[in-house]
XYZ file of C-alpha atoms in Angstrom:
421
model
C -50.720 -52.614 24.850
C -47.230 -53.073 25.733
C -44.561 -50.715 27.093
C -41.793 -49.510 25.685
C -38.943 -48.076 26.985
C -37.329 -44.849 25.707
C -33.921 -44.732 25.728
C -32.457 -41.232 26.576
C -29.994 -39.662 24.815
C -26.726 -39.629 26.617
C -24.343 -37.011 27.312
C -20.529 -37.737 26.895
C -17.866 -35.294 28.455
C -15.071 -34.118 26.765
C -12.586 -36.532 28.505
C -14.828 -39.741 27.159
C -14.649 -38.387 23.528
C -10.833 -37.777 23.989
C -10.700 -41.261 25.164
C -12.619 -42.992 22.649
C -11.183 -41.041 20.075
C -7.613 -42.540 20.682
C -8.733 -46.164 21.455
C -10.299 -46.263 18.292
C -7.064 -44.539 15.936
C -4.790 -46.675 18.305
C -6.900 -50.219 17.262
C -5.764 -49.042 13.971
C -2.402 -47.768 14.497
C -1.149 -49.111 10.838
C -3.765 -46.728 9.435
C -3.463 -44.127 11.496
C 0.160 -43.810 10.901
C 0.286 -43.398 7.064
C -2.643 -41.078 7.347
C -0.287 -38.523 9.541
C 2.588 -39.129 6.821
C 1.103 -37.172 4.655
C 0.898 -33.994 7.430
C 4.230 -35.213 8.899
C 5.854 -34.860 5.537
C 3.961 -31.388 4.679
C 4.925 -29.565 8.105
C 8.280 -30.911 8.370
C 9.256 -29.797 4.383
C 7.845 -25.787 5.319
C 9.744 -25.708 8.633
C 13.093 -27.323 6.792
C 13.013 -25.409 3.316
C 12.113 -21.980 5.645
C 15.166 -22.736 8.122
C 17.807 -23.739 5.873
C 17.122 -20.327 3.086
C 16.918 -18.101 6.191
C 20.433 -20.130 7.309
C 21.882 -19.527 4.245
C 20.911 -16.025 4.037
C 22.360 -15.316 7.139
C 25.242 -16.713 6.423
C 25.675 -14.904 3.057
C 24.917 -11.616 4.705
C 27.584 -12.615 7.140
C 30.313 -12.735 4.600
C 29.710 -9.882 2.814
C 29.377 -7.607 6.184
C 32.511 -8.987 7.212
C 33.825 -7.427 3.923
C 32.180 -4.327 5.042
C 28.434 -2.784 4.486
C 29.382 0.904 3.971
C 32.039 0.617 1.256
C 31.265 1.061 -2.861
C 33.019 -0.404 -5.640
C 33.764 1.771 -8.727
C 34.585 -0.637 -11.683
C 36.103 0.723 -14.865
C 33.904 0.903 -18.038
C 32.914 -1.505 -20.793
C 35.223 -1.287 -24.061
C 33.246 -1.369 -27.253
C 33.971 -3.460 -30.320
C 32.389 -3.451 -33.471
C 29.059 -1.512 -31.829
C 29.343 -4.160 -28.761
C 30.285 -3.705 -25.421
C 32.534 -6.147 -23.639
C 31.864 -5.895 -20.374
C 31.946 -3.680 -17.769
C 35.998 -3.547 -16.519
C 37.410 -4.081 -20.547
C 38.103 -0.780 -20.889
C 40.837 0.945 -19.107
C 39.131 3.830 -17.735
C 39.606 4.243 -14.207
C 43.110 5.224 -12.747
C 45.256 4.926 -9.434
C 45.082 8.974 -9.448
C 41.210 8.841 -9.665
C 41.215 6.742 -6.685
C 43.666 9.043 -5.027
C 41.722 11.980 -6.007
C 38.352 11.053 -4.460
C 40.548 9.926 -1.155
C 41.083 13.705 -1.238
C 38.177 15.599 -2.372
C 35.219 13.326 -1.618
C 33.952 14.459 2.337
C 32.021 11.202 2.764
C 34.772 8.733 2.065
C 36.517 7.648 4.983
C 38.859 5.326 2.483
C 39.904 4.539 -0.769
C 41.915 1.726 -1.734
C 42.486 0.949 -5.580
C 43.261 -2.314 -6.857
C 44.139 -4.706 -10.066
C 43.800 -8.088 -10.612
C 44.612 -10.764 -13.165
C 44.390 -14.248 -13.220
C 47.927 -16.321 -13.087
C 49.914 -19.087 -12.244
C 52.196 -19.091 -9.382
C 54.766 -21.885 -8.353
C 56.666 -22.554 -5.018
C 59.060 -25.709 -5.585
C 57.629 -28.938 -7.242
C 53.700 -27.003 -6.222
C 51.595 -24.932 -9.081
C 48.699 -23.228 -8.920
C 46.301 -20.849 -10.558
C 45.082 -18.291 -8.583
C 44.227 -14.340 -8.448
C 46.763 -11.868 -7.963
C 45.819 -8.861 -6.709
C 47.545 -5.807 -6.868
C 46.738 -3.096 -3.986
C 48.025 -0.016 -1.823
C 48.623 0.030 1.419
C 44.800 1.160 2.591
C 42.999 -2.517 1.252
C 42.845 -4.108 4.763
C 41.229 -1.620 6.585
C 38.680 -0.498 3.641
C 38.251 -4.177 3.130
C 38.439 -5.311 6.525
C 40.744 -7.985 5.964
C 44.289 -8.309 7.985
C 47.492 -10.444 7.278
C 47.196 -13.118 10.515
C 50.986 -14.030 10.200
C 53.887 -11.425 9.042
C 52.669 -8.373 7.606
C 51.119 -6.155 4.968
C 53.122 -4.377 2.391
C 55.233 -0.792 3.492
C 54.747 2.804 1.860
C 58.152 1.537 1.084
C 57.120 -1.749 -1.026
C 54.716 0.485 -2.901
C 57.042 3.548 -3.365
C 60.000 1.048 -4.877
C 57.705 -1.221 -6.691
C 59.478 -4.319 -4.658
C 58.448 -7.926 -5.475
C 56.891 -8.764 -2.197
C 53.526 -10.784 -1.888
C 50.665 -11.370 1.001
C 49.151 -14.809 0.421
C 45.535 -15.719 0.813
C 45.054 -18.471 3.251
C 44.193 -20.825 0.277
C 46.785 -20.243 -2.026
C 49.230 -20.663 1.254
C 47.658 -23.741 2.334
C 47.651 -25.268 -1.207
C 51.445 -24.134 -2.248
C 52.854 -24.786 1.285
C 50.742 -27.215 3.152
C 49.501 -27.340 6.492
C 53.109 -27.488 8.368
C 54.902 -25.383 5.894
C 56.219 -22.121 6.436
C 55.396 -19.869 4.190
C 57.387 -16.076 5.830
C 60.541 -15.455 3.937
C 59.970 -18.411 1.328
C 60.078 -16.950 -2.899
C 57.488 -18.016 -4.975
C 57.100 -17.613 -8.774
C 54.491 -15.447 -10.562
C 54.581 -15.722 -14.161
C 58.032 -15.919 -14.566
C 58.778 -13.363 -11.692
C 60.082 -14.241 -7.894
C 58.813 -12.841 -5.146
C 59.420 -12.635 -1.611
C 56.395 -13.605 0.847
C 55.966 -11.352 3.741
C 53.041 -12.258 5.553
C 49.565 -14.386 5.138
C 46.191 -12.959 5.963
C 43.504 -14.212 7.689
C 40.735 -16.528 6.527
C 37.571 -14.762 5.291
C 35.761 -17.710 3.552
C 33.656 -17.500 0.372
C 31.046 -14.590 -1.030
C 29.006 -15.485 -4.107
C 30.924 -18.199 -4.536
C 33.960 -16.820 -5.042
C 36.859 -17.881 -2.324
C 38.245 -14.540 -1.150
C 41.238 -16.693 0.470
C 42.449 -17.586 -3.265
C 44.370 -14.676 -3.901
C 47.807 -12.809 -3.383
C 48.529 -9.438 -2.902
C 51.253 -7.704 -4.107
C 51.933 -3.982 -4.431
C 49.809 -1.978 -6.969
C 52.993 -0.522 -8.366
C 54.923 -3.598 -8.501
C 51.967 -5.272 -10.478
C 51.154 -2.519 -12.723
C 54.962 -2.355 -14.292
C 56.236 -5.710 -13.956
C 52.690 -8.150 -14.205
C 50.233 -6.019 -16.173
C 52.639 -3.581 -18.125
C 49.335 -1.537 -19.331
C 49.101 1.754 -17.894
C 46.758 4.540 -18.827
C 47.282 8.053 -20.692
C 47.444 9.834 -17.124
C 48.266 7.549 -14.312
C 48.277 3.732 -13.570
C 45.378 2.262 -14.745
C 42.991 0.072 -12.414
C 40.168 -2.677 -12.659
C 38.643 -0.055 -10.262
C 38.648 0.740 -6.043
C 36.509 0.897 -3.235
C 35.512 3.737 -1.426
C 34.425 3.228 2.239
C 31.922 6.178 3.746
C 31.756 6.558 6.955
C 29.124 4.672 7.572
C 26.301 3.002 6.235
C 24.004 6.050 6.116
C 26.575 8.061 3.814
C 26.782 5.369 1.282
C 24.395 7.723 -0.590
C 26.422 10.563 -0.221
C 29.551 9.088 -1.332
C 28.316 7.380 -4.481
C 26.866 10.834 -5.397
C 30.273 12.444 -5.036
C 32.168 10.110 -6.843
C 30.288 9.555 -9.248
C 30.618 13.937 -9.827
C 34.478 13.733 -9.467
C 34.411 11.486 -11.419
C 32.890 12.859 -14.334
C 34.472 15.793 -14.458
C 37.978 14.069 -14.149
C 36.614 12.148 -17.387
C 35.199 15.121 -18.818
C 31.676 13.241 -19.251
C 28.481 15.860 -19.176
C 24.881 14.807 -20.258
C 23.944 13.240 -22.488
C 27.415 11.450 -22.498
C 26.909 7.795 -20.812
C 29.590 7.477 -17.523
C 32.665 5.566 -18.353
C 32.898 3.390 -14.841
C 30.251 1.540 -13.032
C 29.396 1.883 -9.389
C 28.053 -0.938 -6.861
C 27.526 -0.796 -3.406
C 27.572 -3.735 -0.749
C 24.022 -2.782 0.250
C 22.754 -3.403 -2.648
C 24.148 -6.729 -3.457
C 23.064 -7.937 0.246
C 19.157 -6.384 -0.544
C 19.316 -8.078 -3.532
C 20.365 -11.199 -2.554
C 18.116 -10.785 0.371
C 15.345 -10.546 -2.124
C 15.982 -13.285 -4.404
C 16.499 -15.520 -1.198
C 13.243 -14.799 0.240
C 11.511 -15.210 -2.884
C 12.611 -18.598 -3.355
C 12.008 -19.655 0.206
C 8.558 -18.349 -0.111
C 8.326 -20.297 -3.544
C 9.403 -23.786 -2.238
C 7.702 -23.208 1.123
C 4.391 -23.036 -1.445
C 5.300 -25.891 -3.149
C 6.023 -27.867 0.225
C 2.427 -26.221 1.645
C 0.855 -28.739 -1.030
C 2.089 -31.576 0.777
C -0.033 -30.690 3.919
C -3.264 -30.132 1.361
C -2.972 -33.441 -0.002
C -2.067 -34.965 3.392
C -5.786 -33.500 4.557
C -7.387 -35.178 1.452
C -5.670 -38.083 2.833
C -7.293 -37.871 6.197
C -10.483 -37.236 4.469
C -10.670 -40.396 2.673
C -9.365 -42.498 5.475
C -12.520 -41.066 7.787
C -14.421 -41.491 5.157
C -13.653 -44.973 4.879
C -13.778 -45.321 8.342
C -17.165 -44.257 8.770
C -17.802 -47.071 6.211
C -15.995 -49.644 8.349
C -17.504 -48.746 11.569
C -21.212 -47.914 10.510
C -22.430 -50.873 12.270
C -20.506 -49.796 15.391
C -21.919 -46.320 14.995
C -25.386 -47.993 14.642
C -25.207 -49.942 18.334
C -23.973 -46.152 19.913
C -27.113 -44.605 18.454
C -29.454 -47.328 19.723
C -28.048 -47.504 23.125
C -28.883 -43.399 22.969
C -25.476 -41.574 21.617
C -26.514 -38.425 20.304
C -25.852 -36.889 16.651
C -23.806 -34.545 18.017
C -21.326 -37.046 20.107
C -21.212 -39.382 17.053
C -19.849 -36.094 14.923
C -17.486 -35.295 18.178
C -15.936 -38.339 18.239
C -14.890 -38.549 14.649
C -13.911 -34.927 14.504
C -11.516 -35.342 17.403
C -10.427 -38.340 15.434
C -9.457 -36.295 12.064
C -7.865 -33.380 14.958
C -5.767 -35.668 16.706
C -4.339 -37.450 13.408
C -3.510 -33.481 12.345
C -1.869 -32.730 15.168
C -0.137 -35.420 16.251
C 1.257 -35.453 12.407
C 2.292 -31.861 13.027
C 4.041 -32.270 16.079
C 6.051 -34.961 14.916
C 6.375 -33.056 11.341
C 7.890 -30.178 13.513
C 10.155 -32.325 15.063
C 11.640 -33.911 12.158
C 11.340 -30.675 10.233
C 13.648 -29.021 13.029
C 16.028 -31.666 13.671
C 16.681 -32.070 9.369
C 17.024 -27.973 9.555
C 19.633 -28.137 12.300
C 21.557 -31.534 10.067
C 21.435 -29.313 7.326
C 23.402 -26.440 9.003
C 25.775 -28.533 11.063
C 27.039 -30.291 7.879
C 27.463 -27.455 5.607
C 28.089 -25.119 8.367
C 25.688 -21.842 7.918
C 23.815 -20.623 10.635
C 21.057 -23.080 12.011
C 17.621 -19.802 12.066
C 14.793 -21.639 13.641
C 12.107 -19.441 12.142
C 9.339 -19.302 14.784
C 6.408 -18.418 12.638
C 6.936 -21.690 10.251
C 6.503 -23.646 13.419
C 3.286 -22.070 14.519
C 2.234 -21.748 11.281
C 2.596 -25.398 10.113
C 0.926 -26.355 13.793
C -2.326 -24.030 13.180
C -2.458 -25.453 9.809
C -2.435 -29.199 11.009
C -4.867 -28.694 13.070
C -7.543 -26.638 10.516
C -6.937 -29.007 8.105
C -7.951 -31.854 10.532
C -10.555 -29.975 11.542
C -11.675 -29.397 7.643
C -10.979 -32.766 6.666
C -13.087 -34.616 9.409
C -16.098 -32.201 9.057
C -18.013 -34.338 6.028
C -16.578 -37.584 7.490
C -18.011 -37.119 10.554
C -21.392 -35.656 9.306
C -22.055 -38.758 7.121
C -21.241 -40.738 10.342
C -23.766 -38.709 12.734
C -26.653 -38.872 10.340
C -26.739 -42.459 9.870
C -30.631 -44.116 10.669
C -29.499 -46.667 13.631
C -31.156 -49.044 12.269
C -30.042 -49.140 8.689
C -26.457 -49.230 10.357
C -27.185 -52.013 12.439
C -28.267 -53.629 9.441
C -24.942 -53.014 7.573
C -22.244 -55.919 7.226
């Protein structure tokens, strides 16, 4: 009888899979490419949609901290017509005096500044423009933590004698004088009225989309009886004032007295609904804090289907590869590759693809992020557990996707493969 010769099965280190692993994606680079798209795309759409709504949050809670984070705003109450309410601030309800009052009585507000706007028209020489004019007393800027950058802020003097003077946004100053203009000393028009301007503040930028540099102050008194011309029964009435506690943790506090002094000012007791309304900056930055992170969350789910279908994608590819190369696979078995180096191989195949899609899906996801804040200037937030997150989901779904790719390919009979065209 003749002898045969066994063939022993061979051992391969990890370096040799490694190796054959990447000659093999590299020999089919075209391939391998559009197989990491769909991971690339997937990674780098999480780490972008999570950086730019924690950016833009940021940013938001910037503004509206710069306005300050322990003040609340009382707004006067909704007027009623016909069994329907208008609106909160229709009704005339809220007074200078009220303002004045809490300033007095309330121990947990630091300030009080009242104020009442209207919408207008002002013109300086051959410019017009519509803008908001904003009647106030002489404790806005430091309740609202804004400051005139040139001239100055309206006198106890101004507001005392009612005098036509105005503070200008630095909008409305940049769109009625221009950039070389001068604006100190110069009289602009309001609604048929001439005032003198006395100083500009400085920029603050926009909150909830509404630019807090288009406006123009002028004094509460001045506004009241020669813009407005609608005072209340007892007092000047307001579109309502913030009060500023002394800090953050009195907010509480100071809501709860106001809204008592207030009441009994009103003469309101249960079960008569309050005639005001009262906010507080906290609130609005929770909320918006909320609704932010929500819809990050939301989008970043959406995105997160990218990077499943992107692993069905490297499914089918190894799955067609294991097609391609079954006769290949045959000649390693017969020459005495074992099951489990055949499955190595092709698993570190599907890996690598994951991976090296997710490192360059981080990398574009990062540098679109940081393109995204340098053009429309918020805050570039680099959120470190997207990045780590994405990566650790590359590489499980490579892992996942090349599992019943490279079964198929390590239980193949050698000699059915070498068969195989």
């Amino acid at each position: 009888m003749g002898q045969f010769t066994r063939i022993r099965p061979t051992r391969v280190s990890l370096l040799e899979v490694l190796s054959m692993s990447i000659e093999a994606l590299w020999s089919n680079r075209l391939r391998t490419g559009l197989t990491m798209l769909g991971v690339i795309i997937g990674i780098a759409s999480v780490i972008t949609v999570t950086s730019v709504g924690q950016g833009v949050q940021k940013a938001t809670e910037q503004q509206i901290q710069a306005l300050g984070t322990n003040v609340i705003l009382v707004l006067t109450g909704a007027a009623r017509t016909g069994g329907i309410s208008q609106g909160s601030g229709t009704a005339s309800t809220v007074t200078w005096e009220d303002a004045q009052a809490i300033a007095r009585q309330a121990p947990a507000a630091q300030g009080v500044t009242a104020y009442l706007q209207r919408g207008v028209q002002v013109v300086y020489e051959g410019e017009n423009a519509s803008t908001l004019l904003l009647g106030t007393d002489l404790s806005y800027p430091d309740v609202k933590n804004i400051h005139p950058q040139e001239g100055q802020f309206f006198s106890q003097a101004d507001l005392d004698a009612a005098r036509p003077v105005a503070v200008l946004g630095s909008s409305i100053r940049h769109e009625l004088f221009g950039t070389n203009g001068t604006a100190i000393g110069a009289q602009i028009r309001v609604q048929s009225e001439l005032y003198s301007v006395i100083g500009v503040m400085e920029t603050k930028g926009s909150v909830g989309g509404q630019d807090q540099d288009d406006r123009i102050y002028v004094p509460l008194t001045n506004m009241s009886a020669r813009i407005v011309g609608n005072n209340a029964i007892n007092g000047i009435a307001v579109s309502g004032f913030w009060v500023q506690a002394k800090d953050a943790a009195e907010l509480d506090a100071a809501q709860f007295q106001v809204t008592n002094l207030l009441r009994i000012r009103h003469n309101i007791y249960p079960p008569q609904p309050d005639d005001f309304r009262i906010t507080n900056q906290a609130d609005i930055i929770n909320a918006f804090s909320n609704i932010v992170g929500l819809f990050t969350v939301m989008v970043s789910a959406i995105a997160g289907i990218s990077l499943v279908v992107g692993g069905i994608g490297i499914a089918n590819i190894m799955l067609v590869s294991v097609v391609e190369r079954t006769r290949e696979i045959g000649v390693r078995k017969a020459v005495g590759a074992t099951n489990s180096a055949v499955l190595s191989q092709f698993l570190t195949e599907a890996v690598i693809v994951s991976i090296a899609g997710g490192a360059l899906g981080i990398g574009l996801g990062v540098g679109i992020a940081f393109g995204a804040a340098t053009l429309f200037k918020f805050p570039f937030v680099l959120s470190i557990w997207s990045i780590v997150a994405g990566f650790g989901l590359s590489f499980v779904i490579g892992l996942i996707a090349g599992v019943i790719p490279a079964r198929n390919a390590a239980q193949l009979d050698p000699i059915a493969a070498l068969r195989s065209e």
